[in-house]
């Protein structure tokens, strides 16, 4: 579109309509997205939205179609699970001490502070008995809610790191889509699997937790239990390691709001204490580790009950609209 045409179009149409055709071209489709779910070497573009300027359009449909960073000052806007990211940088897919996985998802975008933190952490890894990092999802190019997978990871300050050390060679594109991360939790769900868990696992998580820029680390409760066996006298780092569902194959690093992100909303401080012992017991009750199957649906429940559509642009901080619409 020429500049004149674009100006004319802008006077006729809402900005939405100008942005949206471009959005459909480069986006990639994924259907599921936990650490161990496979991707594809041949991602298909998402179809264009019929009514992108409808205020009811889920924000995940809009942010999921933005595949490049918003060229603005780097800023994390909003909360980890309700926000967006301006001025993201893409973590390079290869470094000496890291490789990015599941490239088809295009989720290797983060706040520049997070990306440099990950690079620095990876450089420490070999000295800790961990060859390097396999980096899973960070954020979308403009952050925001995602079509699949995470509730958080919206402001470029969350990163999933595989509980598999980087191999000694460069992984192929296909391996990065299809390789599985390592399950470190034992079948009993009550501890880590001693045949899989290594001191390197503990060391890399500890190194991440020790960094003052890191706010929390999420791991499966069995991993937290294993870390609690640490004989460290300074147990401050353990406080940041929080038990959470869905972290059997990866650990999740969450950074604090960076300087210069005045619209970034911090999470409540972690409670005092190392979070070991009694506090952890709740996670190992039978009702938690052996959940009963969901009861059958009542017969009179309508078959096509509408699914919740997720948040819209109105639910996100107002500044996320500029992030979405930036060229
Ligand atoms: Zn995560």
Short mmCIF file of C-alpha atoms and ligand atoms in Angstrom, two decimals:
data_model
loop_
_atom_site.label_atom_id
_atom_site.label_comp_id
_atom_site.label_asym_id
_atom_site.label_seq_id
_atom_site.Cartn_x
_atom_site.Cartn_y
_atom_site.Cartn_z
CA UNK A 1 0.00 0.00 0.00
CA UNK A 2 1.42 3.43 -0.95
CA UNK A 3 1.70 6.17 1.65
CA UNK A 4 -1.07 8.22 0.03
CA UNK A 5 -3.35 5.26 -0.21
CA UNK A 6 -2.60 4.38 3.37
CA UNK A 7 -3.42 7.91 4.51
CA UNK A 8 -6.66 7.83 2.58
CA UNK A 9 -7.47 4.42 4.01
CA UNK A 10 -6.75 5.64 7.51
CA UNK A 11 -9.24 8.44 7.14
CA UNK A 12 -11.88 6.00 5.96
CA UNK A 13 -11.28 3.00 8.14
CA UNK A 14 -10.39 2.25 11.67
CA UNK A 15 -6.73 1.44 12.21
CA UNK A 16 -7.75 -2.12 12.91
CA UNK A 17 -8.55 -2.80 9.31
CA UNK A 18 -5.20 -1.58 8.10
CA UNK A 19 -3.30 -3.67 10.54
CA UNK A 20 -5.19 -6.85 10.17
CA UNK A 21 -4.51 -8.04 6.61
CA UNK A 22 -0.77 -7.99 7.32
CA UNK A 23 -1.37 -9.82 10.55
CA UNK A 24 -2.78 -12.83 8.80
CA UNK A 25 0.18 -13.40 6.51
CA UNK A 26 3.06 -14.19 8.79
CA UNK A 27 1.35 -15.78 11.75
CA UNK A 28 1.77 -19.44 12.55
CA UNK A 29 -0.78 -21.87 13.85
CA UNK A 30 -0.33 -24.19 16.77
CA UNK A 31 -3.05 -26.16 18.45
CA UNK A 32 -1.48 -27.16 21.74
CA UNK A 33 1.52 -25.86 23.56
CA UNK A 34 2.93 -27.32 26.73
CA UNK A 35 6.67 -27.93 26.91
CA UNK A 36 6.46 -31.50 25.67
CA UNK A 37 3.84 -30.91 22.96
CA UNK A 38 5.32 -31.18 19.52
CA UNK A 39 5.50 -28.39 17.00
CA UNK A 40 5.88 -28.57 13.26
CA UNK A 41 8.63 -27.67 10.78
CA UNK A 42 5.89 -26.50 8.42
CA UNK A 43 3.69 -24.10 10.38
CA UNK A 44 0.57 -22.87 8.60
CA UNK A 45 -0.50 -19.23 8.74
CA UNK A 46 -3.52 -18.44 10.85
CA UNK A 47 -6.53 -17.54 8.76
CA UNK A 48 -7.44 -13.84 8.77
CA UNK A 49 -10.10 -12.77 11.24
CA UNK A 50 -13.51 -11.98 9.80
CA UNK A 51 -14.21 -9.16 12.25
CA UNK A 52 -10.97 -8.13 13.92
CA UNK A 53 -12.34 -4.75 14.97
CA UNK A 54 -15.27 -6.31 16.79
CA UNK A 55 -14.66 -5.38 20.44
CA UNK A 56 -15.63 -8.92 21.41
CA UNK A 57 -12.68 -10.37 19.46
CA UNK A 58 -10.54 -12.30 21.95
CA UNK A 59 -7.23 -10.52 22.48
CA UNK A 60 -5.40 -13.83 21.96
CA UNK A 61 -6.65 -13.90 18.35
CA UNK A 62 -5.15 -10.44 17.77
CA UNK A 63 -1.84 -10.89 19.59
CA UNK A 64 -1.48 -14.38 18.11
CA UNK A 65 -1.35 -12.76 14.67
CA UNK A 66 1.39 -10.26 15.47
CA UNK A 67 4.66 -11.91 14.61
CA UNK A 68 7.14 -9.07 14.95
CA UNK A 69 7.95 -6.82 17.91
CA UNK A 70 6.26 -3.46 18.40
CA UNK A 71 9.02 -0.97 17.48
CA UNK A 72 8.67 1.04 20.69
CA UNK A 73 10.73 1.59 23.82
CA UNK A 74 11.00 -1.75 25.65
CA UNK A 75 8.26 -1.95 28.28
CA UNK A 76 6.42 -4.71 30.08
CA UNK A 77 2.83 -3.53 30.42
CA UNK A 78 0.32 -4.95 32.89
CA UNK A 79 0.49 -8.21 34.80
CA UNK A 80 2.14 -11.52 33.93
CA UNK A 81 -1.26 -13.00 33.09
CA UNK A 82 -2.90 -9.83 31.72
CA UNK A 83 -0.67 -7.58 29.70
CA UNK A 84 1.57 -7.12 26.70
CA UNK A 85 5.12 -6.23 25.69
CA UNK A 86 6.54 -3.31 23.71
CA UNK A 87 10.02 -3.33 22.19
CA UNK A 88 10.56 -7.07 22.59
CA UNK A 89 13.76 -8.68 21.42
CA UNK A 90 13.97 -12.19 20.02
CA UNK A 91 16.34 -14.51 21.80
CA UNK A 92 18.71 -15.76 19.06
CA UNK A 93 17.89 -19.40 18.36
CA UNK A 94 21.50 -20.51 18.92
CA UNK A 95 24.18 -19.45 21.35
CA UNK A 96 27.29 -21.13 22.71
CA UNK A 97 25.34 -22.23 25.76
CA UNK A 98 21.70 -22.23 24.68
CA UNK A 99 19.33 -23.35 21.94
CA UNK A 100 15.74 -22.28 21.46
CA UNK A 101 13.11 -25.02 21.09
CA UNK A 102 9.74 -25.19 19.26
CA UNK A 103 10.63 -22.45 16.81
CA UNK A 104 7.28 -22.84 15.05
CA UNK A 105 5.57 -21.23 18.01
CA UNK A 106 7.49 -17.95 17.56
CA UNK A 107 7.54 -17.42 21.30
CA UNK A 108 11.21 -16.61 21.80
CA UNK A 109 10.45 -12.91 22.40
CA UNK A 110 11.10 -11.23 25.71
CA UNK A 111 11.86 -7.99 27.46
CA UNK A 112 15.53 -7.24 26.66
CA UNK A 113 16.39 -7.62 30.37
CA UNK A 114 14.99 -11.15 30.42
CA UNK A 115 16.77 -12.16 27.24
CA UNK A 116 20.12 -10.90 28.54
CA UNK A 117 19.47 -12.58 31.89
CA UNK A 118 18.87 -15.91 30.11
CA UNK A 119 22.05 -15.52 28.11
CA UNK A 120 24.05 -14.80 31.27
CA UNK A 121 22.46 -17.74 33.11
CA UNK A 122 23.33 -20.02 30.21
CA UNK A 123 26.95 -18.91 30.38
CA UNK A 124 27.13 -19.98 34.02
CA UNK A 125 25.54 -23.35 33.25
CA UNK A 126 28.61 -25.39 32.16
CA UNK A 127 30.37 -24.60 35.45
CA UNK A 128 27.30 -25.98 37.26
CA UNK A 129 27.29 -29.33 35.53
CA UNK A 130 24.62 -28.27 33.03
CA UNK A 131 25.90 -27.96 29.48
CA UNK A 132 23.52 -25.21 28.45
CA UNK A 133 19.87 -24.16 28.34
CA UNK A 134 17.12 -25.46 26.10
CA UNK A 135 14.79 -22.50 26.04
CA UNK A 136 11.06 -23.12 25.70
CA UNK A 137 8.33 -20.51 25.50
CA UNK A 138 9.07 -16.92 26.49
CA UNK A 139 6.43 -14.61 24.98
CA UNK A 140 4.84 -13.72 21.68
CA UNK A 141 6.38 -10.87 19.69
CA UNK A 142 4.08 -8.35 21.37
CA UNK A 143 3.31 -10.48 24.40
CA UNK A 144 -0.37 -10.65 25.21
CA UNK A 145 -2.61 -13.65 25.70
CA UNK A 146 -1.89 -16.77 23.64
CA UNK A 147 -4.13 -19.06 21.62
CA UNK A 148 -2.66 -22.12 23.32
CA UNK A 149 -0.82 -22.95 26.47
CA UNK A 150 -0.01 -20.41 29.12
CA UNK A 151 -2.09 -18.03 31.15
CA UNK A 152 1.02 -15.99 31.99
CA UNK A 153 4.03 -15.27 29.72
CA UNK A 154 2.18 -12.12 28.55
CA UNK A 155 4.63 -9.34 29.44
CA UNK A 156 7.96 -10.82 28.30
CA UNK A 157 9.19 -11.60 31.82
CA UNK A 158 8.40 -15.34 31.98
CA UNK A 159 10.53 -18.07 30.41
CA UNK A 160 10.24 -21.85 30.42
CA UNK A 161 13.54 -23.72 30.58
CA UNK A 162 13.60 -27.42 29.78
CA UNK A 163 14.73 -29.85 32.45
CA UNK A 164 16.96 -31.37 29.77
CA UNK A 165 20.48 -29.99 29.39
CA UNK A 166 21.48 -28.71 25.98
CA UNK A 167 23.10 -31.50 23.95
CA UNK A 168 26.69 -31.10 22.71
CA UNK A 169 25.56 -30.41 19.15
CA UNK A 170 23.20 -28.11 17.34
CA UNK A 171 19.72 -29.62 17.23
CA UNK A 172 17.99 -29.81 13.85
CA UNK A 173 14.83 -27.87 13.12
CA UNK A 174 12.85 -31.10 13.35
CA UNK A 175 14.38 -32.11 16.66
CA UNK A 176 13.50 -28.72 18.08
CA UNK A 177 9.87 -29.32 17.19
CA UNK A 178 9.61 -32.99 18.08
CA UNK A 179 12.08 -33.78 20.82
CA UNK A 180 10.53 -34.23 24.24
CA UNK A 181 11.69 -32.54 27.42
CA UNK A 182 12.67 -34.72 30.38
CA UNK A 183 10.10 -35.83 32.95
CA UNK A 184 11.91 -35.60 36.27
CA UNK A 185 9.00 -36.46 38.60
CA UNK A 186 8.79 -40.06 39.87
CA UNK A 187 5.73 -42.22 39.05
CA UNK A 188 4.61 -41.91 42.66
CA UNK A 189 4.42 -38.12 42.14
CA UNK A 190 5.91 -37.78 45.62
CA UNK A 191 9.49 -37.07 44.70
CA UNK A 192 11.83 -36.65 41.76
CA UNK A 193 12.87 -39.75 39.83
CA UNK A 194 16.32 -40.62 41.25
CA UNK A 195 17.34 -42.15 37.92
CA UNK A 196 16.72 -38.86 36.14
CA UNK A 197 17.35 -36.10 38.66
CA UNK A 198 20.96 -34.88 38.87
CA UNK A 199 22.89 -32.30 40.91
CA UNK A 200 23.00 -30.28 37.68
CA UNK A 201 19.19 -29.92 37.75
CA UNK A 202 19.35 -28.52 41.26
CA UNK A 203 22.30 -26.27 40.45
CA UNK A 204 20.76 -24.58 37.41
CA UNK A 205 17.49 -23.87 39.22
CA UNK A 206 19.37 -22.52 42.20
CA UNK A 207 21.52 -20.27 39.99
CA UNK A 208 18.38 -18.81 38.44
CA UNK A 209 16.69 -18.31 41.81
CA UNK A 210 19.72 -16.58 43.29
CA UNK A 211 19.60 -13.73 40.82
CA UNK A 212 18.07 -10.63 42.41
CA UNK A 213 16.20 -9.85 39.18
CA UNK A 214 14.30 -13.13 39.47
CA UNK A 215 10.99 -12.86 41.29
CA UNK A 216 9.85 -16.47 41.36
CA UNK A 217 10.64 -19.87 39.86
CA UNK A 218 7.84 -22.36 39.32
CA UNK A 219 8.51 -26.09 39.55
CA UNK A 220 6.57 -29.26 40.29
CA UNK A 221 6.20 -29.79 44.05
CA UNK A 222 8.38 -32.92 43.88
CA UNK A 223 11.20 -30.77 42.46
CA UNK A 224 10.76 -28.28 45.27
CA UNK A 225 10.94 -31.17 47.73
CA UNK A 226 14.22 -32.31 46.18
CA UNK A 227 15.64 -28.79 46.32
CA UNK A 228 14.60 -28.51 49.97
CA UNK A 229 17.14 -31.28 50.73
CA UNK A 230 19.84 -28.71 49.98
CA UNK A 231 22.16 -28.23 52.92
CA UNK A 232 22.70 -24.53 52.14
CA UNK A 233 22.60 -22.33 55.21
CA UNK A 234 21.43 -19.36 53.16
CA UNK A 235 18.01 -20.60 52.07
CA UNK A 236 16.76 -17.35 50.67
CA UNK A 237 16.88 -18.66 47.09
CA UNK A 238 14.59 -21.56 48.04
CA UNK A 239 11.90 -19.09 49.02
CA UNK A 240 11.54 -18.01 45.41
CA UNK A 241 11.10 -21.58 44.14
CA UNK A 242 7.35 -22.15 44.22
CA UNK A 243 5.44 -25.41 43.67
CA UNK A 244 3.09 -25.20 40.70
CA UNK A 245 1.06 -27.48 38.46
CA UNK A 246 2.37 -28.37 35.04
CA UNK A 247 6.09 -28.00 35.67
CA UNK A 248 7.27 -31.61 35.52
CA UNK A 249 9.33 -31.16 32.35
CA UNK A 250 10.48 -27.58 32.64
CA UNK A 251 11.05 -24.87 35.17
CA UNK A 252 9.61 -21.43 34.80
CA UNK A 253 11.63 -18.28 35.48
CA UNK A 254 9.70 -15.12 36.30
CA UNK A 255 11.56 -11.82 36.45
CA UNK A 256 10.53 -8.81 38.50
CA UNK A 257 9.21 -5.73 36.71
CA UNK A 258 12.22 -4.09 35.04
CA UNK A 259 13.24 -0.47 35.55
CA UNK A 260 11.49 1.75 33.04
CA UNK A 261 8.30 -0.33 32.92
CA UNK A 262 6.05 1.91 35.00
CA UNK A 263 2.90 0.12 33.79
CA UNK A 264 4.25 -3.27 34.85
CA UNK A 265 2.35 -4.67 37.83
CA UNK A 266 4.39 -6.65 40.36
CA UNK A 267 3.18 -9.87 41.91
CA UNK A 268 2.66 -10.07 45.69
CA UNK A 269 5.92 -10.78 47.47
CA UNK A 270 6.65 -14.45 48.17
CA UNK A 271 5.78 -15.42 51.76
CA UNK A 272 8.65 -15.56 54.26
CA UNK A 273 10.46 -18.85 54.95
CA UNK A 274 11.99 -21.39 52.59
CA UNK A 275 8.60 -22.99 51.75
CA UNK A 276 9.90 -26.44 52.69
CA UNK A 277 8.47 -28.93 55.19
CA UNK A 278 4.83 -28.57 56.24
CA UNK A 279 3.95 -25.97 53.61
CA UNK A 280 4.79 -28.48 50.93
CA UNK A 281 2.70 -31.35 52.37
CA UNK A 282 -0.50 -30.05 50.79
CA UNK A 283 0.88 -30.90 47.36
CA UNK A 284 1.42 -34.57 48.24
CA UNK A 285 -2.05 -35.40 49.57
CA UNK A 286 -3.79 -38.20 47.66
CA UNK A 287 -6.48 -35.83 46.43
CA UNK A 288 -3.79 -33.75 44.73
CA UNK A 289 -1.42 -36.35 43.33
CA UNK A 290 -4.11 -38.92 42.48
CA UNK A 291 -7.04 -36.76 41.40
CA UNK A 292 -10.29 -38.61 40.76
CA UNK A 293 -11.48 -38.60 37.15
CA UNK A 294 -13.91 -35.79 36.40
CA UNK A 295 -17.53 -36.82 37.07
CA UNK A 296 -19.62 -37.56 33.97
CA UNK A 297 -21.47 -34.56 32.57
CA UNK A 298 -25.16 -34.33 33.50
CA UNK A 299 -27.39 -35.55 30.67
CA UNK A 300 -29.32 -32.33 30.35
CA UNK A 301 -26.21 -30.19 29.89
CA UNK A 302 -26.32 -28.59 26.44
CA UNK A 303 -23.78 -30.25 24.15
CA UNK A 304 -22.40 -27.08 22.65
CA UNK A 305 -22.14 -24.95 25.73
CA UNK A 306 -20.28 -21.81 24.62
CA UNK A 307 -16.64 -21.87 25.62
CA UNK A 308 -15.26 -18.87 27.51
CA UNK A 309 -13.74 -16.67 24.82
CA UNK A 310 -10.98 -15.15 26.90
CA UNK A 311 -10.13 -11.56 27.51
CA UNK A 312 -10.68 -8.81 25.00
CA UNK A 313 -8.65 -5.67 24.40
CA UNK A 314 -10.85 -3.89 26.93
CA UNK A 315 -9.59 -6.26 29.65
CA UNK A 316 -5.94 -5.42 28.96
CA UNK A 317 -4.15 -2.20 29.98
CA UNK A 318 -5.03 0.61 27.53
CA UNK A 319 -1.39 0.89 26.42
CA UNK A 320 -1.65 -2.61 24.93
CA UNK A 321 -3.76 -1.16 22.14
CA UNK A 322 -0.78 0.91 20.92
CA UNK A 323 1.42 -2.14 21.22
CA UNK A 324 -0.95 -4.19 19.12
CA UNK A 325 -1.42 -1.50 16.48
CA UNK A 326 2.17 -0.28 16.15
CA UNK A 327 3.49 -0.93 12.62
ZN1 LIG B 1 5.80 -21.64 32.17
#
